[in-house]
Amino acid sequence: AQTVTQSQPEMSVQEAETVTLSCTYDTSESDYYLFWYKQPPSRQMILVIRQEAYKQQNATENRFSVNFQKAAKSFSLKISDSQLGDAAMYFCAYSHSGNTPLVFGKGTRLSVIA
Amino acid sequence: DVKVTQSSRYLVKRTGEKVFLECVQDMDHENMFWYRQDPGLGLRLIYFSYDVKMKEKGDIPEGYSVSREKKERFSLILESASTNQTSMYLCASIDRPSQPQHFGDGTRLSIL
């Protein structure tokens, strides 16, 4: 069975600084999808970024980028120029074929310090 | 924009009650999912459905059942609610792998 591990239950970052959230996963599949979701106190799950495993290029969305290391099964999220609105729970997730159920990590709570 | 609507944001029920959590999506999505979210455990899959009247067990189906009579609606049923089912429940739907999975706002369920 696939598993997703987030080793940092909590992280903090100063406003305008950069922070990296870690995620590792375990799968025997060669084709799959990886995601980072953000859950602010409003509880709405918001897709931050998505990576297709067959694409070697790391995905980027504005201030958010990933470091996808397929051989190491690592998928870290980098947030640049952190803003107060970035404070939230961040979940790393895996999906075998993109529209199958997501396997989630336990989450990392990110605090942003003004 | 895709809208996934969960019928209740907060719900309080008593042990032994039969509880229905409703989820409706407005984009004709094939696939729908129910997750349970607990602090320190992340989100865990309860049940999912790929089509009307089809259902598949997820990782923690015990004590739950589901119903999908219409494509847009996916109901989660707690047959006899217990206190260990106090949790946040999230519904999601998706159409194609190229699209993101869309989530509802969640139902925070308390069983007393």
mmCIF file of N, CA and C in Angstrom, chain B:
data_model
loop_
_atom_site.group_PDB
_atom_site.id
_atom_site.type_symbol
_atom_site.label_atom_id
_atom_site.label_comp_id
_atom_site.label_asym_id
_atom_site.label_seq_id
_atom_site.Cartn_x
_atom_site.Cartn_y
_atom_site.Cartn_z
ATOM 1 N N ASP B 1 -17.073 27.549 -11.671
ATOM 2 C CA ASP B 1 -16.305 26.828 -10.659
ATOM 3 C C ASP B 1 -17.095 25.641 -10.124
ATOM 4 N N VAL B 2 -16.368 24.569 -9.868
ATOM 5 C CA VAL B 2 -16.994 23.393 -9.282
ATOM 6 C C VAL B 2 -17.415 23.696 -7.860
ATOM 7 N N LYS B 3 -18.598 23.223 -7.507
ATOM 8 C CA LYS B 3 -19.074 23.429 -6.147
ATOM 9 C C LYS B 3 -19.400 22.075 -5.533
ATOM 10 N N VAL B 4 -18.755 21.782 -4.407
ATOM 11 C CA VAL B 4 -19.073 20.586 -3.643
ATOM 12 C C VAL B 4 -19.690 21.064 -2.333
ATOM 13 N N THR B 5 -20.914 20.689 -2.112
ATOM 14 C CA THR B 5 -21.662 21.189 -0.966
ATOM 15 C C THR B 5 -21.952 20.073 0.018
ATOM 16 N N GLN B 6 -21.554 20.284 1.251
ATOM 17 C CA GLN B 6 -21.903 19.353 2.327
ATOM 18 C C GLN B 6 -23.045 19.972 3.117
ATOM 19 N N SER B 7 -24.017 19.147 3.447
ATOM 20 C CA SER B 7 -25.285 19.654 3.958
ATOM 21 C C SER B 7 -25.163 20.382 5.281
ATOM 22 N N SER B 8 -24.218 19.980 6.130
ATOM 23 C CA SER B 8 -24.099 20.621 7.437
ATOM 24 C C SER B 8 -22.648 20.975 7.708
ATOM 25 N N ARG B 9 -22.426 22.098 8.317
ATOM 26 C CA ARG B 9 -21.071 22.465 8.705
ATOM 27 C C ARG B 9 -20.749 21.917 10.101
ATOM 28 N N TYR B 10 -21.743 21.920 10.957
ATOM 29 C CA TYR B 10 -21.614 21.355 12.300
ATOM 30 C C TYR B 10 -22.833 20.479 12.566
ATOM 31 N N LEU B 11 -22.592 19.363 13.262
ATOM 32 C CA LEU B 11 -23.688 18.449 13.560
ATOM 33 C C LEU B 11 -23.405 17.788 14.904
ATOM 34 N N VAL B 12 -24.432 17.739 15.749
ATOM 35 C CA VAL B 12 -24.304 17.064 17.043
ATOM 36 C C VAL B 12 -25.371 15.984 17.110
ATOM 37 N N LYS B 13 -24.952 14.767 17.389
ATOM 38 C CA LYS B 13 -25.852 13.627 17.475
ATOM 39 C C LYS B 13 -25.545 12.812 18.720
ATOM 40 N N ARG B 14 -26.427 11.878 19.031
ATOM 41 C CA ARG B 14 -26.254 11.039 20.225
ATOM 42 C C ARG B 14 -25.831 9.630 19.805
ATOM 43 N N THR B 15 -25.148 8.945 20.699
ATOM 44 C CA THR B 15 -24.730 7.575 20.409
ATOM 45 C C THR B 15 -25.944 6.714 20.082
ATOM 46 N N GLY B 16 -25.764 5.846 19.111
ATOM 47 C CA GLY B 16 -26.826 4.952 18.692
ATOM 48 C C GLY B 16 -27.715 5.511 17.592
ATOM 49 N N GLU B 17 -27.644 6.799 17.355
ATOM 50 C CA GLU B 17 -28.459 7.396 16.297
ATOM 51 C C GLU B 17 -27.933 7.002 14.923
ATOM 52 N N LYS B 18 -28.813 6.990 13.943
ATOM 53 C CA LYS B 18 -28.410 6.820 12.548
ATOM 54 C C LYS B 18 -28.196 8.221 11.983
ATOM 55 N N VAL B 19 -27.016 8.439 11.427
ATOM 56 C CA VAL B 19 -26.630 9.784 10.995
ATOM 57 C C VAL B 19 -26.370 9.774 9.489
ATOM 58 N N PHE B 20 -26.885 10.782 8.827
ATOM 59 C CA PHE B 20 -26.684 10.937 7.385
ATOM 60 C C PHE B 20 -25.883 12.206 7.117
ATOM 61 N N LEU B 21 -24.780 12.059 6.393
ATOM 62 C CA LEU B 21 -24.024 13.217 5.917
ATOM 63 C C LEU B 21 -24.171 13.253 4.404
ATOM 64 N N GLU B 22 -24.620 14.416 3.915
ATOM 65 C CA GLU B 22 -24.912 14.526 2.494
ATOM 66 C C GLU B 22 -23.864 15.366 1.780
ATOM 67 N N CYS B 23 -23.571 14.970 0.553
ATOM 68 C CA CYS B 23 -22.614 15.699 -0.272
ATOM 69 C C CYS B 23 -23.168 15.781 -1.689
ATOM 70 N N VAL B 24 -23.170 16.989 -2.237
ATOM 71 C CA VAL B 24 -23.683 17.198 -3.584
ATOM 72 C C VAL B 24 -22.660 17.992 -4.383
ATOM 73 N N GLN B 25 -22.396 17.524 -5.617
ATOM 74 C CA GLN B 25 -21.516 18.281 -6.510
ATOM 75 C C GLN B 25 -22.287 18.646 -7.770
ATOM 76 N N ASP B 26 -21.887 19.764 -8.354
ATOM 77 C CA ASP B 26 -22.704 20.330 -9.434
ATOM 78 C C ASP B 26 -22.041 20.236 -10.805
ATOM 79 N N MET B 27 -21.027 19.380 -10.956
ATOM 80 C CA MET B 27 -20.297 19.344 -12.223
ATOM 81 C C MET B 27 -20.327 17.977 -12.894
ATOM 82 N N ASP B 28 -21.255 17.148 -12.538
ATOM 83 C CA ASP B 28 -21.420 15.859 -13.218
ATOM 84 C C ASP B 28 -20.171 14.974 -13.090
ATOM 85 N N HIS B 29 -19.492 15.088 -11.966
ATOM 86 C CA HIS B 29 -18.282 14.296 -11.755
ATOM 87 C C HIS B 29 -18.611 12.829 -11.540
ATOM 88 N N GLU B 30 -17.755 11.971 -12.102
ATOM 89 C CA GLU B 30 -17.946 10.529 -11.948
ATOM 90 C C GLU B 30 -17.557 10.065 -10.543
ATOM 91 N N ASN B 31 -16.427 10.568 -10.054
ATOM 92 C CA ASN B 31 -15.819 10.009 -8.849
ATOM 93 C C ASN B 31 -16.074 10.890 -7.635
ATOM 94 N N MET B 32 -16.508 10.259 -6.566
ATOM 95 C CA MET B 32 -16.737 10.982 -5.316
ATOM 96 C C MET B 32 -16.155 10.197 -4.154
ATOM 97 N N PHE B 33 -15.751 10.935 -3.114
ATOM 98 C CA PHE B 33 -14.987 10.343 -2.019
ATOM 99 C C PHE B 33 -15.460 10.904 -0.681
ATOM 100 N N TRP B 34 -15.386 10.060 0.349
ATOM 101 C CA TRP B 34 -15.565 10.519 1.724
ATOM 102 C C TRP B 34 -14.290 10.240 2.497
ATOM 103 N N TYR B 35 -13.779 11.313 3.139
ATOM 104 C CA TYR B 35 -12.601 11.218 3.988
ATOM 105 C C TYR B 35 -12.979 11.622 5.404
ATOM 106 N N ARG B 36 -12.198 11.108 6.324
ATOM 107 C CA ARG B 36 -12.330 11.511 7.720
ATOM 108 C C ARG B 36 -11.011 12.166 8.127
ATOM 109 N N GLN B 37 -11.099 13.323 8.801
ATOM 110 C CA GLN B 37 -9.898 14.041 9.215
ATOM 111 C C GLN B 37 -9.812 14.123 10.729
ATOM 112 N N ASP B 38 -8.727 13.637 11.293
ATOM 113 C CA ASP B 38 -8.480 13.692 12.734
ATOM 114 C C ASP B 38 -7.106 14.301 12.986
ATOM 115 N N PRO B 39 -6.972 15.084 14.050
ATOM 116 C CA PRO B 39 -5.670 15.712 14.346
ATOM 117 C C PRO B 39 -4.572 14.664 14.480
ATOM 118 N N GLY B 40 -3.462 14.915 13.811
ATOM 119 C CA GLY B 40 -2.325 14.015 13.895
ATOM 120 C C GLY B 40 -2.427 12.781 13.020
ATOM 121 N N LEU B 41 -3.579 12.605 12.367
ATOM 122 C CA LEU B 41 -3.769 11.428 11.509
ATOM 123 C C LEU B 41 -3.967 11.807 10.046
ATOM 124 N N GLY B 42 -4.110 13.088 9.767
ATOM 125 C CA GLY B 42 -4.359 13.504 8.392
ATOM 126 C C GLY B 42 -5.761 13.122 7.951
ATOM 127 N N LEU B 43 -5.934 12.911 6.661
ATOM 128 C CA LEU B 43 -7.217 12.492 6.104
ATOM 129 C C LEU B 43 -7.128 11.025 5.725
ATOM 130 N N ARG B 44 -8.165 10.292 6.086
ATOM 131 C CA ARG B 44 -8.228 8.874 5.759
ATOM 132 C C ARG B 44 -9.501 8.582 4.973
ATOM 133 N N LEU B 45 -9.376 7.713 3.987
ATOM 134 C CA LEU B 45 -10.474 7.418 3.087
ATOM 135 C C LEU B 45 -11.451 6.444 3.721
ATOM 136 N N ILE B 46 -12.731 6.793 3.702
ATOM 137 C CA ILE B 46 -13.761 5.917 4.253
ATOM 138 C C ILE B 46 -14.378 5.064 3.137
ATOM 139 N N TYR B 47 -14.938 5.726 2.142
ATOM 140 C CA TYR B 47 -15.554 5.071 0.994
ATOM 141 C C TYR B 47 -15.360 5.960 -0.231
ATOM 142 N N PHE B 48 -15.454 5.353 -1.404
ATOM 143 C CA PHE B 48 -15.508 6.135 -2.624
ATOM 144 C C PHE B 48 -16.410 5.473 -3.643
ATOM 145 N N SER B 49 -16.737 6.239 -4.666
ATOM 146 C CA SER B 49 -17.686 5.769 -5.678
ATOM 147 C C SER B 49 -17.251 6.276 -7.045
ATOM 148 N N TYR B 50 -17.212 5.364 -8.013
ATOM 149 C CA TYR B 50 -16.836 5.738 -9.374
ATOM 150 C C TYR B 50 -18.047 5.973 -10.276
ATOM 151 N N ASP B 51 -19.228 5.615 -9.797
ATOM 152 C CA ASP B 51 -20.407 5.802 -10.636
ATOM 153 C C ASP B 51 -21.640 5.581 -9.772
ATOM 154 N N VAL B 52 -22.779 5.907 -10.321
ATOM 155 C CA VAL B 52 -24.036 5.704 -9.608
ATOM 156 C C VAL B 52 -24.166 4.242 -9.192
ATOM 157 N N LYS B 53 -24.596 4.055 -7.973
ATOM 158 C CA LYS B 53 -24.820 2.735 -7.370
ATOM 159 C C LYS B 53 -23.556 1.905 -7.200
ATOM 160 N N MET B 54 -22.410 2.492 -7.470
ATOM 161 C CA MET B 54 -21.151 1.785 -7.249
ATOM 162 C C MET B 54 -20.463 2.363 -6.023
ATOM 163 N N LYS B 55 -19.844 1.499 -5.237
ATOM 164 C CA LYS B 55 -19.118 1.953 -4.060
ATOM 165 C C LYS B 55 -17.963 1.007 -3.805
ATOM 166 N N GLU B 56 -16.920 1.599 -3.219
ATOM 167 C CA GLU B 56 -15.738 0.824 -2.869
ATOM 168 C C GLU B 56 -15.316 1.211 -1.456
ATOM 169 N N LYS B 57 -14.898 0.238 -0.679
ATOM 170 C CA LYS B 57 -14.409 0.526 0.665
ATOM 171 C C LYS B 57 -13.043 1.182 0.595
ATOM 172 N N GLY B 58 -12.856 2.122 1.511
ATOM 173 C CA GLY B 58 -11.553 2.739 1.653
ATOM 174 C C GLY B 58 -10.770 2.074 2.773
ATOM 175 N N ASP B 59 -10.006 2.879 3.488
ATOM 176 C CA ASP B 59 -9.130 2.331 4.522
ATOM 177 C C ASP B 59 -9.831 2.098 5.854
ATOM 178 N N ILE B 60 -10.890 2.871 6.119
ATOM 179 C CA ILE B 60 -11.563 2.770 7.429
ATOM 180 C C ILE B 60 -13.075 2.715 7.259
ATOM 181 N N PRO B 61 -13.627 1.686 6.600
ATOM 182 C CA PRO B 61 -15.071 1.655 6.335
ATOM 183 C C PRO B 61 -15.929 1.174 7.503
ATOM 184 N N GLU B 62 -15.310 0.625 8.543
ATOM 185 C CA GLU B 62 -16.080 0.004 9.615
ATOM 186 C C GLU B 62 -16.964 1.046 10.306
ATOM 187 N N GLY B 63 -18.244 0.693 10.442
ATOM 188 C CA GLY B 63 -19.196 1.575 11.109
ATOM 189 C C GLY B 63 -19.868 2.570 10.181
ATOM 190 N N TYR B 64 -19.487 2.533 8.892
ATOM 191 C CA TYR B 64 -20.032 3.457 7.898
ATOM 192 C C TYR B 64 -20.627 2.681 6.713
ATOM 193 N N SER B 65 -21.558 3.316 6.047
ATOM 194 C CA SER B 65 -22.005 2.848 4.743
ATOM 195 C C SER B 65 -22.228 4.077 3.874
ATOM 196 N N VAL B 66 -22.459 3.874 2.586
ATOM 197 C CA VAL B 66 -22.661 4.993 1.675
ATOM 198 C C VAL B 66 -23.790 4.672 0.722
ATOM 199 N N SER B 67 -24.273 5.730 0.088
ATOM 200 C CA SER B 67 -25.324 5.595 -0.912
ATOM 201 C C SER B 67 -25.061 6.576 -2.041
ATOM 202 N N ARG B 68 -25.176 6.060 -3.278
ATOM 203 C CA ARG B 68 -25.055 6.940 -4.435
ATOM 204 C C ARG B 68 -26.158 6.555 -5.426
ATOM 205 N N GLU B 69 -27.318 7.107 -5.215
ATOM 206 C CA GLU B 69 -28.482 6.849 -6.072
ATOM 207 C C GLU B 69 -28.507 7.769 -7.285
ATOM 208 N N LYS B 70 -27.932 8.949 -7.138
ATOM 209 C CA LYS B 70 -27.828 9.895 -8.249
ATOM 210 C C LYS B 70 -26.380 10.328 -8.372
ATOM 211 N N LYS B 71 -25.991 10.685 -9.574
ATOM 212 C CA LYS B 71 -24.592 10.987 -9.839
ATOM 213 C C LYS B 71 -24.083 12.138 -8.985
ATOM 214 N N GLU B 72 -24.925 13.114 -8.740
ATOM 215 C CA GLU B 72 -24.444 14.313 -8.060
ATOM 216 C C GLU B 72 -24.408 14.185 -6.540
ATOM 217 N N ARG B 73 -24.972 13.146 -5.995
ATOM 218 C CA ARG B 73 -25.123 13.041 -4.545
ATOM 219 C C ARG B 73 -24.467 11.780 -4.004
ATOM 220 N N PHE B 74 -23.668 11.959 -2.954
ATOM 221 C CA PHE B 74 -22.969 10.835 -2.324
ATOM 222 C C PHE B 74 -23.152 10.986 -0.820
ATOM 223 N N SER B 75 -23.882 10.057 -0.231
ATOM 224 C CA SER B 75 -24.232 10.156 1.184
ATOM 225 C C SER B 75 -23.397 9.200 2.020
ATOM 226 N N LEU B 76 -22.976 9.685 3.159
ATOM 227 C CA LEU B 76 -22.271 8.852 4.142
ATOM 228 C C LEU B 76 -23.219 8.592 5.294
ATOM 229 N N ILE B 77 -23.304 7.330 5.690
ATOM 230 C CA ILE B 77 -24.261 6.928 6.722
ATOM 231 C C ILE B 77 -23.531 6.278 7.881
ATOM 232 N N LEU B 78 -23.794 6.785 9.070
ATOM 233 C CA LEU B 78 -23.322 6.137 10.282
ATOM 234 C C LEU B 78 -24.501 5.342 10.820
ATOM 235 N N GLU B 79 -24.414 4.040 10.725
ATOM 236 C CA GLU B 79 -25.555 3.182 11.023
ATOM 237 C C GLU B 79 -25.984 3.294 12.491
ATOM 238 N N SER B 80 -25.029 3.333 13.396
ATOM 239 C CA SER B 80 -25.304 3.491 14.829
ATOM 240 C C SER B 80 -24.127 4.276 15.396
ATOM 241 N N ALA B 81 -24.316 5.583 15.486
ATOM 242 C CA ALA B 81 -23.202 6.473 15.809
ATOM 243 C C ALA B 81 -22.559 6.119 17.152
ATOM 244 N N SER B 82 -21.237 6.211 17.173
ATOM 245 C CA SER B 82 -20.494 6.001 18.419
ATOM 246 C C SER B 82 -19.565 7.189 18.649
ATOM 247 N N THR B 83 -19.129 7.350 19.889
ATOM 248 C CA THR B 83 -18.315 8.527 20.228
ATOM 249 C C THR B 83 -17.004 8.557 19.451
ATOM 250 N N ASN B 84 -16.485 7.396 19.074
ATOM 251 C CA ASN B 84 -15.223 7.398 18.317
ATOM 252 C C ASN B 84 -15.398 7.809 16.866
ATOM 253 N N GLN B 85 -16.610 8.135 16.486
ATOM 254 C CA GLN B 85 -16.858 8.682 15.158
ATOM 255 C C GLN B 85 -16.965 10.211 15.172
ATOM 256 N N THR B 86 -16.733 10.785 16.342
ATOM 257 C CA THR B 86 -16.612 12.242 16.417
ATOM 258 C C THR B 86 -15.392 12.656 15.617
ATOM 259 N N SER B 87 -15.591 13.506 14.610
ATOM 260 C CA SER B 87 -14.510 13.830 13.695
ATOM 261 C C SER B 87 -14.964 14.889 12.704
ATOM 262 N N MET B 88 -14.034 15.282 11.835
ATOM 263 C CA MET B 88 -14.337 16.121 10.676
ATOM 264 C C MET B 88 -14.469 15.202 9.470
ATOM 265 N N TYR B 89 -15.538 15.410 8.702
ATOM 266 C CA TYR B 89 -15.772 14.598 7.517
ATOM 267 C C TYR B 89 -15.733 15.489 6.273
ATOM 268 N N LEU B 90 -14.937 15.064 5.310
ATOM 269 C CA LEU B 90 -14.753 15.841 4.086
ATOM 270 C C LEU B 90 -15.178 15.010 2.883
ATOM 271 N N CYS B 91 -15.940 15.635 2.018
ATOM 272 C CA CYS B 91 -16.357 15.023 0.762
ATOM 273 C C CYS B 91 -15.558 15.646 -0.367
ATOM 274 N N ALA B 92 -15.281 14.874 -1.405
ATOM 275 C CA ALA B 92 -14.549 15.395 -2.560
ATOM 276 C C ALA B 92 -15.057 14.741 -3.832
ATOM 277 N N SER B 93 -14.816 15.413 -4.953
ATOM 278 C CA SER B 93 -15.182 14.835 -6.241
ATOM 279 C C SER B 93 -14.141 15.204 -7.282
ATOM 280 N N ILE B 94 -14.089 14.406 -8.342
ATOM 281 C CA ILE B 94 -13.157 14.663 -9.434
ATOM 282 C C ILE B 94 -13.707 14.026 -10.697
ATOM 283 N N ASP B 95 -13.361 14.623 -11.830
ATOM 284 C CA ASP B 95 -13.836 14.104 -13.098
ATOM 285 C C ASP B 95 -12.721 13.412 -13.865
ATOM 286 N N ARG B 96 -11.641 14.118 -14.090
ATOM 287 C CA ARG B 96 -10.552 13.571 -14.890
ATOM 288 C C ARG B 96 -9.223 13.805 -14.178
ATOM 289 N N PRO B 97 -8.225 12.992 -14.472
ATOM 290 C CA PRO B 97 -6.922 13.170 -13.805
ATOM 291 C C PRO B 97 -6.326 14.550 -14.034
ATOM 292 N N SER B 98 -6.682 15.216 -15.123
ATOM 293 C CA SER B 98 -6.106 16.528 -15.393
ATOM 294 C C SER B 98 -6.724 17.618 -14.522
ATOM 295 N N GLN B 99 -7.768 17.296 -13.798
ATOM 296 C CA GLN B 99 -8.456 18.266 -12.939
ATOM 297 C C GLN B 99 -8.097 18.029 -11.472
ATOM 298 N N PRO B 100 -8.139 19.076 -10.654
ATOM 299 C CA PRO B 100 -7.889 18.873 -9.218
ATOM 300 C C PRO B 100 -9.098 18.240 -8.551
ATOM 301 N N GLN B 101 -8.849 17.559 -7.447
ATOM 302 C CA GLN B 101 -9.946 17.017 -6.654
ATOM 303 C C GLN B 101 -10.548 18.177 -5.867
ATOM 304 N N HIS B 102 -11.872 18.320 -5.938
ATOM 305 C CA HIS B 102 -12.559 19.428 -5.276
ATOM 306 C C HIS B 102 -13.181 18.955 -3.973
ATOM 307 N N PHE B 103 -12.982 19.729 -2.928
ATOM 308 C CA PHE B 103 -13.466 19.365 -1.611
ATOM 309 C C PHE B 103 -14.622 20.258 -1.172
ATOM 310 N N GLY B 104 -15.509 19.669 -0.368
ATOM 311 C CA GLY B 104 -16.494 20.461 0.346
ATOM 312 C C GLY B 104 -15.858 21.134 1.553
ATOM 313 N N ASP B 105 -16.655 21.902 2.275
ATOM 314 C CA ASP B 105 -16.140 22.653 3.423
ATOM 315 C C ASP B 105 -16.023 21.820 4.684
ATOM 316 N N GLY B 106 -16.497 20.586 4.626
ATOM 317 C CA GLY B 106 -16.364 19.706 5.783
ATOM 318 C C GLY B 106 -17.548 19.797 6.734
ATOM 319 N N THR B 107 -17.829 18.684 7.389
ATOM 320 C CA THR B 107 -18.832 18.631 8.456
ATOM 321 C C THR B 107 -18.123 18.201 9.728
ATOM 322 N N ARG B 108 -18.206 19.062 10.736
ATOM 323 C CA ARG B 108 -17.633 18.685 12.028
ATOM 324 C C ARG B 108 -18.732 18.005 12.828
ATOM 325 N N LEU B 109 -18.605 16.707 13.020
ATOM 326 C CA LEU B 109 -19.615 15.878 13.668
ATOM 327 C C LEU B 109 -19.183 15.528 15.083
ATOM 328 N N SER B 110 -20.075 15.799 16.024
ATOM 329 C CA SER B 110 -19.844 15.421 17.420
ATOM 330 C C SER B 110 -20.885 14.402 17.827
ATOM 331 N N ILE B 111 -20.429 13.290 18.378
ATOM 332 C CA ILE B 111 -21.331 12.250 18.873
ATOM 333 C C ILE B 111 -21.237 12.249 20.395
ATOM 334 N N LEU B 112 -22.362 12.520 21.045
ATOM 335 C CA LEU B 112 -22.361 12.619 22.503
ATOM 336 C C LEU B 112 -22.919 11.355 23.164
#
